[in-house]
Structures are given as structure tokens and as C-alpha cells.
């Protein structure tokens, strides 16, 4: 059974965030570790667009989180926590966020994208040109890099897709080169 069908069944053919029944789409909750139902949410096109495009949020649309934040599915809880964190300056989302409880592992997963951090505490990853890198971006190596612990050399011009950010160090990202996941220093990449 496809993930879309399984999510549709779990969600009762509704957006798991706002309850809409129109234009339903699968939203994969980043960072994806194993994939599957535990890391996906059935959303409507409006919710998905506003999740993926910070700054486009319609505050009144997200009042639905008052109900969906109590959903038993962890992926829905994570998305609700992230959206409430993003909107917390509006007042009522902060109150809902204060009521919400996530266990330690789930909270770490919710915070993995940097959502909810104060801007001055947020680690910002920048490429060699100073362009901000985000989880899932594609970059190109601007220099041949020897990979520590192996005989592999990652060649200049190699494209690295779907990068992951190190949330403890602004200079490190992870990506796959020749099928091997490596840590790359941001000063040696350029965002594409």
C-alpha cells in the first residue's frame, strides 16, 4: 500500500492539521530518517504551502492547531509544534505552545530544523559566497576534498543534493558523494 493511501486512511481523507478535504497532499516532515507514516502528514495544499514558505502564514488559518496539536500521531505533533513556534509572536500560539508536551526525543526531532529558536541563537549555515543554506538544498563543491578516514577524493564540481545541516556547528553540512554520506565544510561549497 502506498504511503499516500495509508496516510489518507489514517487521516480519514482530511488534512491532519486543519481538517480540509480538498487538494490533499503528503508532507514529509524533515529531517527524514526512516521515512514512512511516522515522518509524514496528510495536508491540504494551503497548509503545505504555508509550512514550506515561512512568511506566507495566514494566522487565522492556523487556529486549527488548537485541535490538531493533540493528535496522537507524532509527525502531526511535530508540525503543530513547529508552526506554533513560528507564529508564537502573535500571542495565542505561544499560549498553545506552553500547553503542548512533547517527550525529549520528539522535541529534539521538532527542533531539528531550527524552528522555535530565537534568531540570535539560531545557527546559520552559509556557503562560500555567504548565501544561507537550508536543509534539503543542493550544493556544488568548489574544491577537491580528501575525505578523512578513506582514500576517496570528492572532486570539484560534484553536486551534492538534499544536504543536511549540523545543528551544533555552522560550518558543517552532510551530504552524499558517490553513495557515501560525508561531512563537508561550508566554505568549500556553493549553493545551486
Short mmCIF file of N, CA and C in Angstrom, two decimals:
data_model
loop_
_atom_site.label_atom_id
_atom_site.label_comp_id
_atom_site.label_asym_id
_atom_site.label_seq_id
_atom_site.Cartn_x
_atom_site.Cartn_y
_atom_site.Cartn_z
N UNK A 1 0.86 -1.18 0.00
CA UNK A 1 0.00 0.00 0.00
C UNK A 1 0.90 1.24 0.00
N UNK A 2 0.57 2.23 -0.83
CA UNK A 2 1.39 3.44 -0.91
C UNK A 2 1.23 4.28 0.34
N UNK A 3 2.25 5.10 0.60
CA UNK A 3 2.21 5.96 1.79
C UNK A 3 1.04 6.93 1.71
N UNK A 4 0.73 7.39 0.50
CA UNK A 4 -0.40 8.32 0.35
C UNK A 4 -1.71 7.65 0.74
N UNK A 5 -1.90 6.40 0.32
CA UNK A 5 -3.12 5.68 0.67
C UNK A 5 -3.19 5.42 2.18
N UNK A 6 -2.06 5.02 2.75
CA UNK A 6 -2.03 4.76 4.20
C UNK A 6 -2.31 6.03 5.00
N UNK A 7 -1.72 7.16 4.56
CA UNK A 7 -1.97 8.43 5.25
C UNK A 7 -3.42 8.85 5.10
N UNK A 8 -3.96 8.67 3.91
CA UNK A 8 -5.36 9.01 3.67
C UNK A 8 -6.27 8.22 4.60
N UNK A 9 -5.96 6.95 4.76
CA UNK A 9 -6.74 6.10 5.66
C UNK A 9 -6.60 6.57 7.11
N UNK A 10 -5.35 6.84 7.54
CA UNK A 10 -5.10 7.31 8.91
C UNK A 10 -5.82 8.64 9.18
N UNK A 11 -5.79 9.51 8.18
CA UNK A 11 -6.36 10.85 8.35
C UNK A 11 -7.85 10.92 8.08
N UNK A 12 -8.45 9.84 7.61
CA UNK A 12 -9.86 9.88 7.29
C UNK A 12 -10.15 10.77 6.10
N UNK A 13 -9.23 10.83 5.13
CA UNK A 13 -9.34 11.65 3.92
C UNK A 13 -9.50 13.14 4.24
N UNK A 14 -8.79 13.59 5.28
CA UNK A 14 -8.81 15.01 5.68
C UNK A 14 -7.38 15.46 5.96
N UNK A 15 -7.17 16.77 5.88
CA UNK A 15 -5.91 17.35 6.30
C UNK A 15 -5.78 17.11 7.80
N UNK A 16 -4.65 16.55 8.22
CA UNK A 16 -4.46 16.23 9.64
C UNK A 16 -4.22 17.48 10.48
N UNK A 17 -4.06 18.62 9.84
CA UNK A 17 -3.85 19.86 10.58
C UNK A 17 -5.11 20.70 10.66
N UNK A 18 -5.75 20.97 9.50
CA UNK A 18 -6.91 21.87 9.52
C UNK A 18 -8.24 21.17 9.25
N UNK A 19 -8.22 19.92 8.80
CA UNK A 19 -9.46 19.19 8.57
C UNK A 19 -10.05 19.36 7.19
N UNK A 20 -9.41 20.13 6.31
CA UNK A 20 -9.91 20.32 4.95
C UNK A 20 -9.90 19.00 4.20
N UNK A 21 -10.84 18.85 3.26
CA UNK A 21 -10.91 17.62 2.46
C UNK A 21 -10.47 17.86 1.01
N UNK A 22 -10.04 19.07 0.69
CA UNK A 22 -9.69 19.42 -0.69
C UNK A 22 -8.18 19.47 -0.91
N UNK A 23 -7.74 19.07 -2.09
CA UNK A 23 -6.34 19.15 -2.51
C UNK A 23 -5.37 18.56 -1.49
N UNK A 24 -5.60 17.33 -1.10
CA UNK A 24 -4.76 16.69 -0.09
C UNK A 24 -3.42 16.26 -0.68
N UNK A 25 -2.36 16.48 0.09
CA UNK A 25 -1.01 16.16 -0.35
C UNK A 25 -0.23 15.58 0.83
N UNK A 26 0.76 14.76 0.52
CA UNK A 26 1.64 14.20 1.54
C UNK A 26 2.73 15.23 1.83
N UNK A 27 2.92 15.53 3.11
CA UNK A 27 4.02 16.41 3.54
C UNK A 27 4.98 15.57 4.37
N UNK A 28 6.22 15.44 3.90
CA UNK A 28 7.23 14.68 4.63
C UNK A 28 7.90 15.61 5.64
N UNK A 29 7.91 15.19 6.89
CA UNK A 29 8.43 16.00 7.99
C UNK A 29 9.95 15.81 8.04
N UNK A 30 10.68 16.89 7.78
CA UNK A 30 12.14 16.85 7.79
C UNK A 30 12.68 16.90 9.21
N UNK A 31 13.83 16.40 9.50
CA UNK A 31 14.68 15.59 8.65
C UNK A 31 14.17 14.15 8.60
N UNK A 32 14.20 13.57 7.42
CA UNK A 32 13.69 12.21 7.24
C UNK A 32 14.79 11.22 7.63
N UNK A 33 14.45 10.33 8.55
CA UNK A 33 15.41 9.32 9.00
C UNK A 33 15.10 7.97 8.36
N UNK A 34 13.88 7.48 8.55
CA UNK A 34 13.48 6.17 8.03
C UNK A 34 12.42 6.31 6.94
N UNK A 35 11.69 7.41 6.95
CA UNK A 35 10.58 7.58 6.02
C UNK A 35 9.35 6.86 6.55
N UNK A 36 8.29 6.89 5.81
CA UNK A 36 7.07 6.18 6.20
C UNK A 36 6.09 7.06 6.94
N UNK A 37 5.08 6.39 7.51
CA UNK A 37 3.97 7.09 8.17
C UNK A 37 4.40 7.94 9.36
N UNK A 38 5.44 7.52 10.09
CA UNK A 38 5.86 8.25 11.27
C UNK A 38 6.54 9.57 10.95
N UNK A 39 6.86 9.80 9.68
CA UNK A 39 7.54 11.02 9.28
C UNK A 39 6.79 11.74 8.16
N UNK A 40 5.47 11.55 8.12
CA UNK A 40 4.66 12.19 7.09
C UNK A 40 3.30 12.59 7.65
N UNK A 41 2.73 13.61 7.05
CA UNK A 41 1.43 14.14 7.46
C UNK A 41 0.60 14.38 6.20
N UNK A 42 -0.67 14.07 6.25
CA UNK A 42 -1.58 14.38 5.15
C UNK A 42 -2.02 15.83 5.36
N UNK A 43 -1.73 16.68 4.37
CA UNK A 43 -2.07 18.10 4.49
C UNK A 43 -2.86 18.55 3.27
N UNK A 44 -3.54 19.66 3.44
CA UNK A 44 -4.18 20.31 2.29
C UNK A 44 -3.12 21.19 1.62
N UNK A 45 -3.38 21.64 0.42
CA UNK A 45 -2.42 22.46 -0.32
C UNK A 45 -2.11 23.76 0.42
N UNK A 46 -3.09 24.32 1.11
CA UNK A 46 -2.89 25.58 1.84
C UNK A 46 -1.91 25.38 2.99
N UNK A 47 -2.13 24.36 3.81
CA UNK A 47 -1.23 24.08 4.93
C UNK A 47 0.18 23.80 4.42
N UNK A 48 0.29 22.95 3.40
CA UNK A 48 1.61 22.57 2.88
C UNK A 48 2.37 23.79 2.37
N UNK A 49 1.68 24.65 1.62
CA UNK A 49 2.32 25.86 1.09
C UNK A 49 2.81 26.77 2.22
N UNK A 50 2.00 26.94 3.25
CA UNK A 50 2.38 27.84 4.34
C UNK A 50 3.47 27.24 5.23
N UNK A 51 3.52 25.92 5.34
CA UNK A 51 4.59 25.27 6.09
C UNK A 51 5.91 25.46 5.36
N UNK A 52 5.89 25.25 4.06
CA UNK A 52 7.12 25.29 3.26
C UNK A 52 7.59 26.70 2.92
N UNK A 53 6.76 27.70 3.10
CA UNK A 53 7.11 29.08 2.76
C UNK A 53 6.91 30.01 3.94
N UNK A 54 7.87 30.02 4.87
CA UNK A 54 7.76 30.91 6.03
C UNK A 54 7.54 32.36 5.59
N UNK A 55 6.66 33.04 6.29
CA UNK A 55 6.32 34.42 5.95
C UNK A 55 5.00 34.51 5.21
N UNK A 56 4.50 33.38 4.69
CA UNK A 56 3.24 33.34 3.95
C UNK A 56 2.07 32.92 4.83
N UNK A 57 2.29 32.77 6.13
CA UNK A 57 1.26 32.20 7.00
C UNK A 57 0.07 33.14 7.19
N UNK A 58 -1.12 32.55 7.08
CA UNK A 58 -2.36 33.23 7.42
C UNK A 58 -2.66 32.83 8.86
N UNK A 59 -2.48 33.76 9.78
CA UNK A 59 -2.57 33.47 11.21
C UNK A 59 -3.90 32.81 11.58
N UNK A 60 -5.00 33.28 11.01
CA UNK A 60 -6.31 32.70 11.35
C UNK A 60 -6.46 31.26 10.85
N UNK A 61 -5.80 30.93 9.74
CA UNK A 61 -5.86 29.55 9.25
C UNK A 61 -5.29 28.59 10.28
N UNK A 62 -4.26 29.02 11.00
CA UNK A 62 -3.55 28.14 11.93
C UNK A 62 -4.21 28.01 13.29
N UNK A 63 -5.37 28.62 13.48
CA UNK A 63 -6.12 28.41 14.73
C UNK A 63 -6.55 26.94 14.86
N UNK A 64 -6.51 26.23 13.74
CA UNK A 64 -6.81 24.80 13.73
C UNK A 64 -5.85 24.00 14.60
N UNK A 65 -4.68 24.54 14.87
CA UNK A 65 -3.69 23.84 15.69
C UNK A 65 -4.16 23.63 17.13
N UNK A 66 -5.14 24.42 17.55
CA UNK A 66 -5.74 24.24 18.87
C UNK A 66 -6.26 22.81 19.04
N UNK A 67 -6.73 22.21 17.94
CA UNK A 67 -7.22 20.83 17.97
C UNK A 67 -6.14 19.83 17.54
N UNK A 68 -5.46 20.14 16.42
CA UNK A 68 -4.53 19.16 15.85
C UNK A 68 -3.27 18.95 16.68
N UNK A 69 -2.91 19.88 17.56
CA UNK A 69 -1.73 19.68 18.40
C UNK A 69 -1.90 18.50 19.36
N UNK A 70 -3.15 18.05 19.57
CA UNK A 70 -3.43 16.91 20.46
C UNK A 70 -3.51 15.60 19.70
N UNK A 71 -3.27 15.63 18.39
CA UNK A 71 -3.31 14.43 17.57
C UNK A 71 -2.34 13.38 18.14
N UNK A 72 -2.72 12.12 18.06
CA UNK A 72 -1.88 11.05 18.63
C UNK A 72 -0.67 10.72 17.76
N UNK A 73 -0.64 11.16 16.51
CA UNK A 73 0.48 10.86 15.61
C UNK A 73 1.62 11.85 15.82
N UNK A 74 2.81 11.32 16.02
CA UNK A 74 3.96 12.16 16.36
C UNK A 74 4.32 13.16 15.26
N UNK A 75 4.18 12.78 13.99
CA UNK A 75 4.50 13.69 12.89
C UNK A 75 3.58 14.91 12.91
N UNK A 76 2.31 14.70 13.22
CA UNK A 76 1.35 15.81 13.30
C UNK A 76 1.73 16.71 14.48
N UNK A 77 2.10 16.12 15.60
CA UNK A 77 2.52 16.89 16.77
C UNK A 77 3.74 17.74 16.46
N UNK A 78 4.70 17.17 15.73
CA UNK A 78 5.92 17.90 15.37
C UNK A 78 5.59 19.10 14.49
N UNK A 79 4.76 18.90 13.47
CA UNK A 79 4.39 20.01 12.58
C UNK A 79 3.61 21.07 13.36
N UNK A 80 2.71 20.66 14.24
CA UNK A 80 1.96 21.62 15.06
C UNK A 80 2.91 22.42 15.93
N UNK A 81 3.88 21.76 16.57
CA UNK A 81 4.86 22.45 17.42
C UNK A 81 5.67 23.46 16.61
N UNK A 82 6.11 23.04 15.42
CA UNK A 82 6.91 23.94 14.57
C UNK A 82 6.12 25.17 14.14
N UNK A 83 4.85 24.96 13.75
CA UNK A 83 4.05 26.10 13.31
C UNK A 83 3.72 27.02 14.48
N UNK A 84 3.40 26.45 15.63
CA UNK A 84 3.14 27.29 16.81
C UNK A 84 4.39 28.07 17.19
N UNK A 85 5.55 27.45 17.08
CA UNK A 85 6.81 28.14 17.38
C UNK A 85 7.05 29.28 16.41
N UNK A 86 6.77 29.03 15.14
CA UNK A 86 6.98 30.05 14.12
C UNK A 86 6.06 31.25 14.34
N UNK A 87 4.84 30.98 14.80
CA UNK A 87 3.83 32.04 14.94
C UNK A 87 3.72 32.60 16.36
N UNK A 88 4.58 32.16 17.28
CA UNK A 88 4.42 32.47 18.70
C UNK A 88 4.37 33.96 19.03
N UNK A 89 4.93 34.82 18.19
CA UNK A 89 4.91 36.25 18.47
C UNK A 89 3.50 36.84 18.41
N UNK A 90 2.54 36.10 17.83
CA UNK A 90 1.16 36.59 17.72
C UNK A 90 0.38 36.46 19.03
N UNK A 91 0.93 35.82 20.04
CA UNK A 91 0.24 35.71 21.33
C UNK A 91 -0.40 34.36 21.57
N UNK A 92 -1.54 34.11 20.92
CA UNK A 92 -2.25 32.86 21.19
C UNK A 92 -1.45 31.61 20.84
N UNK A 93 -0.58 31.63 19.78
CA UNK A 93 0.21 30.42 19.54
C UNK A 93 1.18 30.12 20.69
N UNK A 94 1.69 31.15 21.34
CA UNK A 94 2.60 30.97 22.48
C UNK A 94 1.86 30.27 23.62
N UNK A 95 0.61 30.66 23.84
CA UNK A 95 -0.19 30.02 24.90
C UNK A 95 -0.42 28.54 24.59
N UNK A 96 -0.72 28.21 23.33
CA UNK A 96 -0.91 26.81 22.94
C UNK A 96 0.41 26.03 23.07
N UNK A 97 1.49 26.67 22.68
CA UNK A 97 2.80 26.04 22.77
C UNK A 97 3.16 25.71 24.22
N UNK A 98 2.79 26.60 25.14
CA UNK A 98 3.05 26.38 26.56
C UNK A 98 2.25 25.18 27.10
N UNK A 99 1.09 24.91 26.50
CA UNK A 99 0.26 23.77 26.93
C UNK A 99 0.74 22.45 26.33
N UNK A 100 1.45 22.52 25.23
CA UNK A 100 1.84 21.32 24.48
C UNK A 100 2.99 20.61 25.17
N UNK A 101 2.92 19.28 25.17
CA UNK A 101 4.00 18.47 25.73
C UNK A 101 4.51 17.49 24.69
N UNK A 102 5.83 17.51 24.47
CA UNK A 102 6.48 16.51 23.62
C UNK A 102 7.58 15.87 24.45
N UNK A 103 7.71 14.53 24.37
CA UNK A 103 8.79 13.89 25.11
C UNK A 103 10.14 14.35 24.53
N UNK A 104 11.22 14.03 25.21
CA UNK A 104 12.54 14.53 24.87
C UNK A 104 12.94 14.24 23.41
N UNK A 105 12.74 13.00 22.97
CA UNK A 105 13.12 12.62 21.60
C UNK A 105 12.28 13.35 20.56
N UNK A 106 10.98 13.45 20.81
CA UNK A 106 10.09 14.11 19.87
C UNK A 106 10.39 15.62 19.80
N UNK A 107 10.70 16.22 20.94
CA UNK A 107 11.06 17.64 20.97
C UNK A 107 12.35 17.87 20.18
N UNK A 108 13.32 16.98 20.33
CA UNK A 108 14.58 17.10 19.58
C UNK A 108 14.31 17.01 18.08
N UNK A 109 13.40 16.10 17.69
CA UNK A 109 13.01 15.97 16.29
C UNK A 109 12.33 17.24 15.80
N UNK A 110 11.44 17.80 16.62
CA UNK A 110 10.73 19.03 16.25
C UNK A 110 11.71 20.20 16.10
N UNK A 111 12.74 20.23 16.91
CA UNK A 111 13.71 21.32 16.88
C UNK A 111 14.81 21.12 15.83
N UNK A 112 14.84 19.96 15.19
CA UNK A 112 15.92 19.61 14.27
C UNK A 112 16.08 20.56 13.10
N UNK A 113 15.03 21.25 12.71
CA UNK A 113 15.12 22.19 11.58
C UNK A 113 15.44 23.60 12.04
N UNK A 114 15.57 23.81 13.35
CA UNK A 114 15.88 25.14 13.87
C UNK A 114 14.64 25.97 14.16
N UNK A 115 13.47 25.42 13.86
CA UNK A 115 12.22 26.12 14.14
C UNK A 115 12.09 26.29 15.65
N UNK A 116 11.66 27.43 16.08
CA UNK A 116 11.44 27.65 17.50
C UNK A 116 12.61 28.30 18.20
N UNK A 117 13.77 28.37 17.55
CA UNK A 117 14.91 29.03 18.17
C UNK A 117 14.80 30.53 17.97
N UNK A 118 15.27 31.26 18.95
CA UNK A 118 15.33 32.71 18.80
C UNK A 118 16.35 33.00 17.71
N UNK A 119 16.14 34.08 16.95
CA UNK A 119 17.02 34.38 15.83
C UNK A 119 18.48 34.54 16.25
N UNK A 120 18.72 35.13 17.43
CA UNK A 120 20.10 35.33 17.85
C UNK A 120 20.78 34.02 18.27
N UNK A 121 20.00 32.97 18.59
CA UNK A 121 20.55 31.68 18.98
C UNK A 121 20.63 30.70 17.81
N UNK A 122 20.01 31.03 16.71
CA UNK A 122 19.92 30.13 15.57
C UNK A 122 21.28 30.04 14.86
N UNK A 123 21.70 28.82 14.58
CA UNK A 123 22.94 28.62 13.84
C UNK A 123 22.60 28.75 12.36
N UNK A 124 23.33 29.62 11.67
CA UNK A 124 23.07 29.87 10.26
C UNK A 124 24.24 29.34 9.45
N UNK A 125 23.93 28.46 8.52
CA UNK A 125 24.93 27.87 7.63
C UNK A 125 25.00 28.71 6.37
N UNK A 126 26.21 29.10 5.97
CA UNK A 126 26.40 29.90 4.76
C UNK A 126 27.43 29.23 3.85
N UNK A 127 27.19 29.34 2.55
CA UNK A 127 28.16 28.77 1.61
C UNK A 127 29.35 29.72 1.43
N UNK A 128 30.23 29.41 0.49
CA UNK A 128 31.45 30.21 0.28
C UNK A 128 31.14 31.64 -0.15
N UNK A 129 29.96 31.88 -0.70
CA UNK A 129 29.56 33.23 -1.12
C UNK A 129 28.70 33.94 -0.09
N UNK A 130 28.48 33.30 1.07
CA UNK A 130 27.66 33.92 2.11
C UNK A 130 26.18 33.67 1.96
N UNK A 131 25.77 32.85 1.01
CA UNK A 131 24.36 32.53 0.80
C UNK A 131 23.93 31.53 1.88
N UNK A 132 22.76 31.77 2.47
CA UNK A 132 22.25 30.90 3.54
C UNK A 132 21.85 29.55 2.96
N UNK A 133 22.33 28.49 3.63
CA UNK A 133 21.99 27.12 3.25
C UNK A 133 20.87 26.61 4.14
N UNK A 134 19.97 25.83 3.56
CA UNK A 134 18.88 25.23 4.32
C UNK A 134 18.87 23.73 4.08
N UNK A 135 18.22 23.03 5.01
CA UNK A 135 18.08 21.58 4.91
C UNK A 135 17.42 21.24 3.57
N UNK A 136 17.99 20.30 2.83
CA UNK A 136 17.42 19.88 1.56
C UNK A 136 17.96 20.61 0.35
N UNK A 137 18.78 21.65 0.54
CA UNK A 137 19.36 22.38 -0.58
C UNK A 137 20.34 21.50 -1.35
N UNK A 138 20.70 21.97 -2.54
CA UNK A 138 21.75 21.33 -3.33
C UNK A 138 22.93 22.28 -3.41
N UNK A 139 24.14 21.70 -3.33
CA UNK A 139 25.35 22.50 -3.40
C UNK A 139 26.32 21.84 -4.37
N UNK A 140 27.35 22.61 -4.78
CA UNK A 140 28.41 22.11 -5.64
C UNK A 140 29.73 22.34 -4.92
N UNK A 141 30.61 21.36 -4.95
CA UNK A 141 31.93 21.51 -4.33
C UNK A 141 32.77 22.46 -5.17
N UNK A 142 33.48 23.39 -4.53
CA UNK A 142 34.29 24.35 -5.26
C UNK A 142 35.78 23.99 -5.19
N UNK A 143 36.09 22.85 -4.57
CA UNK A 143 37.47 22.43 -4.42
C UNK A 143 37.48 20.91 -4.26
N UNK A 144 38.55 20.26 -4.72
CA UNK A 144 38.71 18.82 -4.45
C UNK A 144 38.89 18.64 -2.95
N UNK A 145 38.16 17.69 -2.37
CA UNK A 145 38.23 17.47 -0.92
C UNK A 145 38.61 16.02 -0.63
N UNK A 146 39.66 15.83 0.16
CA UNK A 146 40.01 14.49 0.63
C UNK A 146 39.06 14.15 1.77
N UNK A 147 38.51 12.95 1.73
CA UNK A 147 37.58 12.51 2.76
C UNK A 147 38.38 11.78 3.83
N UNK A 148 38.36 12.34 5.04
CA UNK A 148 39.11 11.73 6.14
C UNK A 148 38.63 10.31 6.41
N UNK A 149 39.59 9.43 6.68
CA UNK A 149 39.25 8.06 7.01
C UNK A 149 39.01 7.17 5.80
N UNK A 150 39.24 7.72 4.60
CA UNK A 150 39.09 6.90 3.40
C UNK A 150 40.04 7.41 2.33
N UNK A 151 40.15 6.68 1.25
CA UNK A 151 41.01 7.11 0.15
C UNK A 151 40.24 7.93 -0.88
N UNK A 152 38.99 8.19 -0.59
CA UNK A 152 38.11 8.90 -1.52
C UNK A 152 38.47 10.38 -1.61
N UNK A 153 38.35 10.93 -2.81
CA UNK A 153 38.50 12.37 -3.03
C UNK A 153 37.22 12.85 -3.69
N UNK A 154 36.54 13.80 -3.05
CA UNK A 154 35.34 14.39 -3.64
C UNK A 154 35.80 15.50 -4.58
N UNK A 155 35.52 15.35 -5.85
CA UNK A 155 36.05 16.25 -6.88
C UNK A 155 35.29 17.57 -6.96
N UNK A 156 36.06 18.61 -7.31
CA UNK A 156 35.48 19.93 -7.54
C UNK A 156 34.40 19.81 -8.61
N UNK A 157 33.27 20.50 -8.42
CA UNK A 157 32.18 20.46 -9.38
C UNK A 157 31.15 19.38 -9.09
N UNK A 158 31.43 18.53 -8.09
CA UNK A 158 30.49 17.47 -7.73
C UNK A 158 29.25 18.10 -7.10
N UNK A 159 28.08 17.70 -7.58
CA UNK A 159 26.82 18.19 -7.00
C UNK A 159 26.44 17.31 -5.81
N UNK A 160 26.07 17.96 -4.73
CA UNK A 160 25.60 17.25 -3.53
C UNK A 160 24.17 17.71 -3.30
N UNK A 161 23.23 16.79 -3.44
CA UNK A 161 21.82 17.14 -3.32
C UNK A 161 21.28 16.75 -1.95
N UNK A 162 20.21 17.45 -1.56
CA UNK A 162 19.50 17.14 -0.32
C UNK A 162 20.42 17.11 0.90
N UNK A 163 21.13 18.23 1.11
CA UNK A 163 22.07 18.31 2.23
C UNK A 163 21.32 18.35 3.57
N UNK A 164 22.01 17.96 4.62
CA UNK A 164 21.50 18.08 5.98
C UNK A 164 22.43 19.01 6.74
N UNK A 165 21.87 19.81 7.63
CA UNK A 165 22.66 20.77 8.39
C UNK A 165 23.05 20.18 9.74
N UNK A 166 24.24 20.53 10.19
CA UNK A 166 24.68 20.16 11.54
C UNK A 166 24.16 21.27 12.45
N UNK A 167 23.31 20.93 13.39
CA UNK A 167 22.68 21.96 14.22
C UNK A 167 23.52 22.38 15.41
N UNK A 168 24.77 21.90 15.47
CA UNK A 168 25.68 22.33 16.52
C UNK A 168 26.84 23.14 15.98
N UNK A 169 27.09 23.07 14.66
CA UNK A 169 28.22 23.76 14.07
C UNK A 169 27.81 24.34 12.72
N UNK A 170 27.93 25.67 12.60
CA UNK A 170 27.51 26.36 11.38
C UNK A 170 28.41 26.08 10.19
N UNK A 171 29.57 25.48 10.42
CA UNK A 171 30.50 25.22 9.33
C UNK A 171 30.34 23.83 8.71
N UNK A 172 29.50 22.98 9.28
CA UNK A 172 29.38 21.61 8.80
C UNK A 172 28.00 21.33 8.21
N UNK A 173 28.03 20.64 7.07
CA UNK A 173 26.82 20.08 6.48
C UNK A 173 27.12 18.62 6.14
N UNK A 174 26.09 17.83 5.90
CA UNK A 174 26.26 16.45 5.49
C UNK A 174 25.59 16.25 4.15
N UNK A 175 26.19 15.38 3.35
CA UNK A 175 25.60 15.06 2.06
C UNK A 175 26.21 13.80 1.50
N UNK A 176 25.60 13.26 0.46
CA UNK A 176 26.09 12.02 -0.15
C UNK A 176 26.92 12.35 -1.39
N UNK A 177 28.13 11.77 -1.40
CA UNK A 177 29.01 11.87 -2.56
C UNK A 177 29.39 10.44 -2.93
N UNK A 178 29.13 10.06 -4.16
CA UNK A 178 29.41 8.69 -4.62
C UNK A 178 28.78 7.65 -3.70
N UNK A 179 27.57 7.92 -3.21
CA UNK A 179 26.83 6.97 -2.37
C UNK A 179 27.27 6.92 -0.92
N UNK A 180 28.24 7.74 -0.55
CA UNK A 180 28.75 7.74 0.82
C UNK A 180 28.39 9.08 1.49
N UNK A 181 27.82 9.02 2.69
CA UNK A 181 27.49 10.24 3.42
C UNK A 181 28.76 10.79 4.05
N UNK A 182 29.05 12.06 3.76
CA UNK A 182 30.25 12.70 4.30
C UNK A 182 29.89 14.04 4.93
N UNK A 183 30.76 14.51 5.80
CA UNK A 183 30.63 15.84 6.38
C UNK A 183 31.46 16.79 5.51
N UNK A 184 30.87 17.91 5.15
CA UNK A 184 31.53 18.87 4.27
C UNK A 184 31.57 20.22 4.99
N UNK A 185 32.69 20.91 4.87
CA UNK A 185 32.82 22.24 5.46
C UNK A 185 32.21 23.24 4.49
N UNK A 186 31.35 24.12 5.01
CA UNK A 186 30.56 25.01 4.16
C UNK A 186 31.40 25.97 3.31
N UNK A 187 32.62 26.29 3.71
CA UNK A 187 33.43 27.21 2.91
C UNK A 187 33.88 26.60 1.58
N UNK A 188 33.67 25.29 1.42
CA UNK A 188 34.06 24.61 0.18
C UNK A 188 32.87 24.27 -0.71
N UNK A 189 31.71 24.89 -0.46
CA UNK A 189 30.54 24.61 -1.30
C UNK A 189 29.91 25.91 -1.78
N UNK A 190 29.15 25.77 -2.87
CA UNK A 190 28.39 26.88 -3.42
C UNK A 190 26.98 26.38 -3.66
N UNK A 191 25.98 27.12 -3.17
CA UNK A 191 24.57 26.73 -3.36
C UNK A 191 24.19 26.84 -4.83
N UNK A 192 23.41 25.84 -5.30
CA UNK A 192 22.97 25.89 -6.70
C UNK A 192 21.54 26.35 -6.78
#
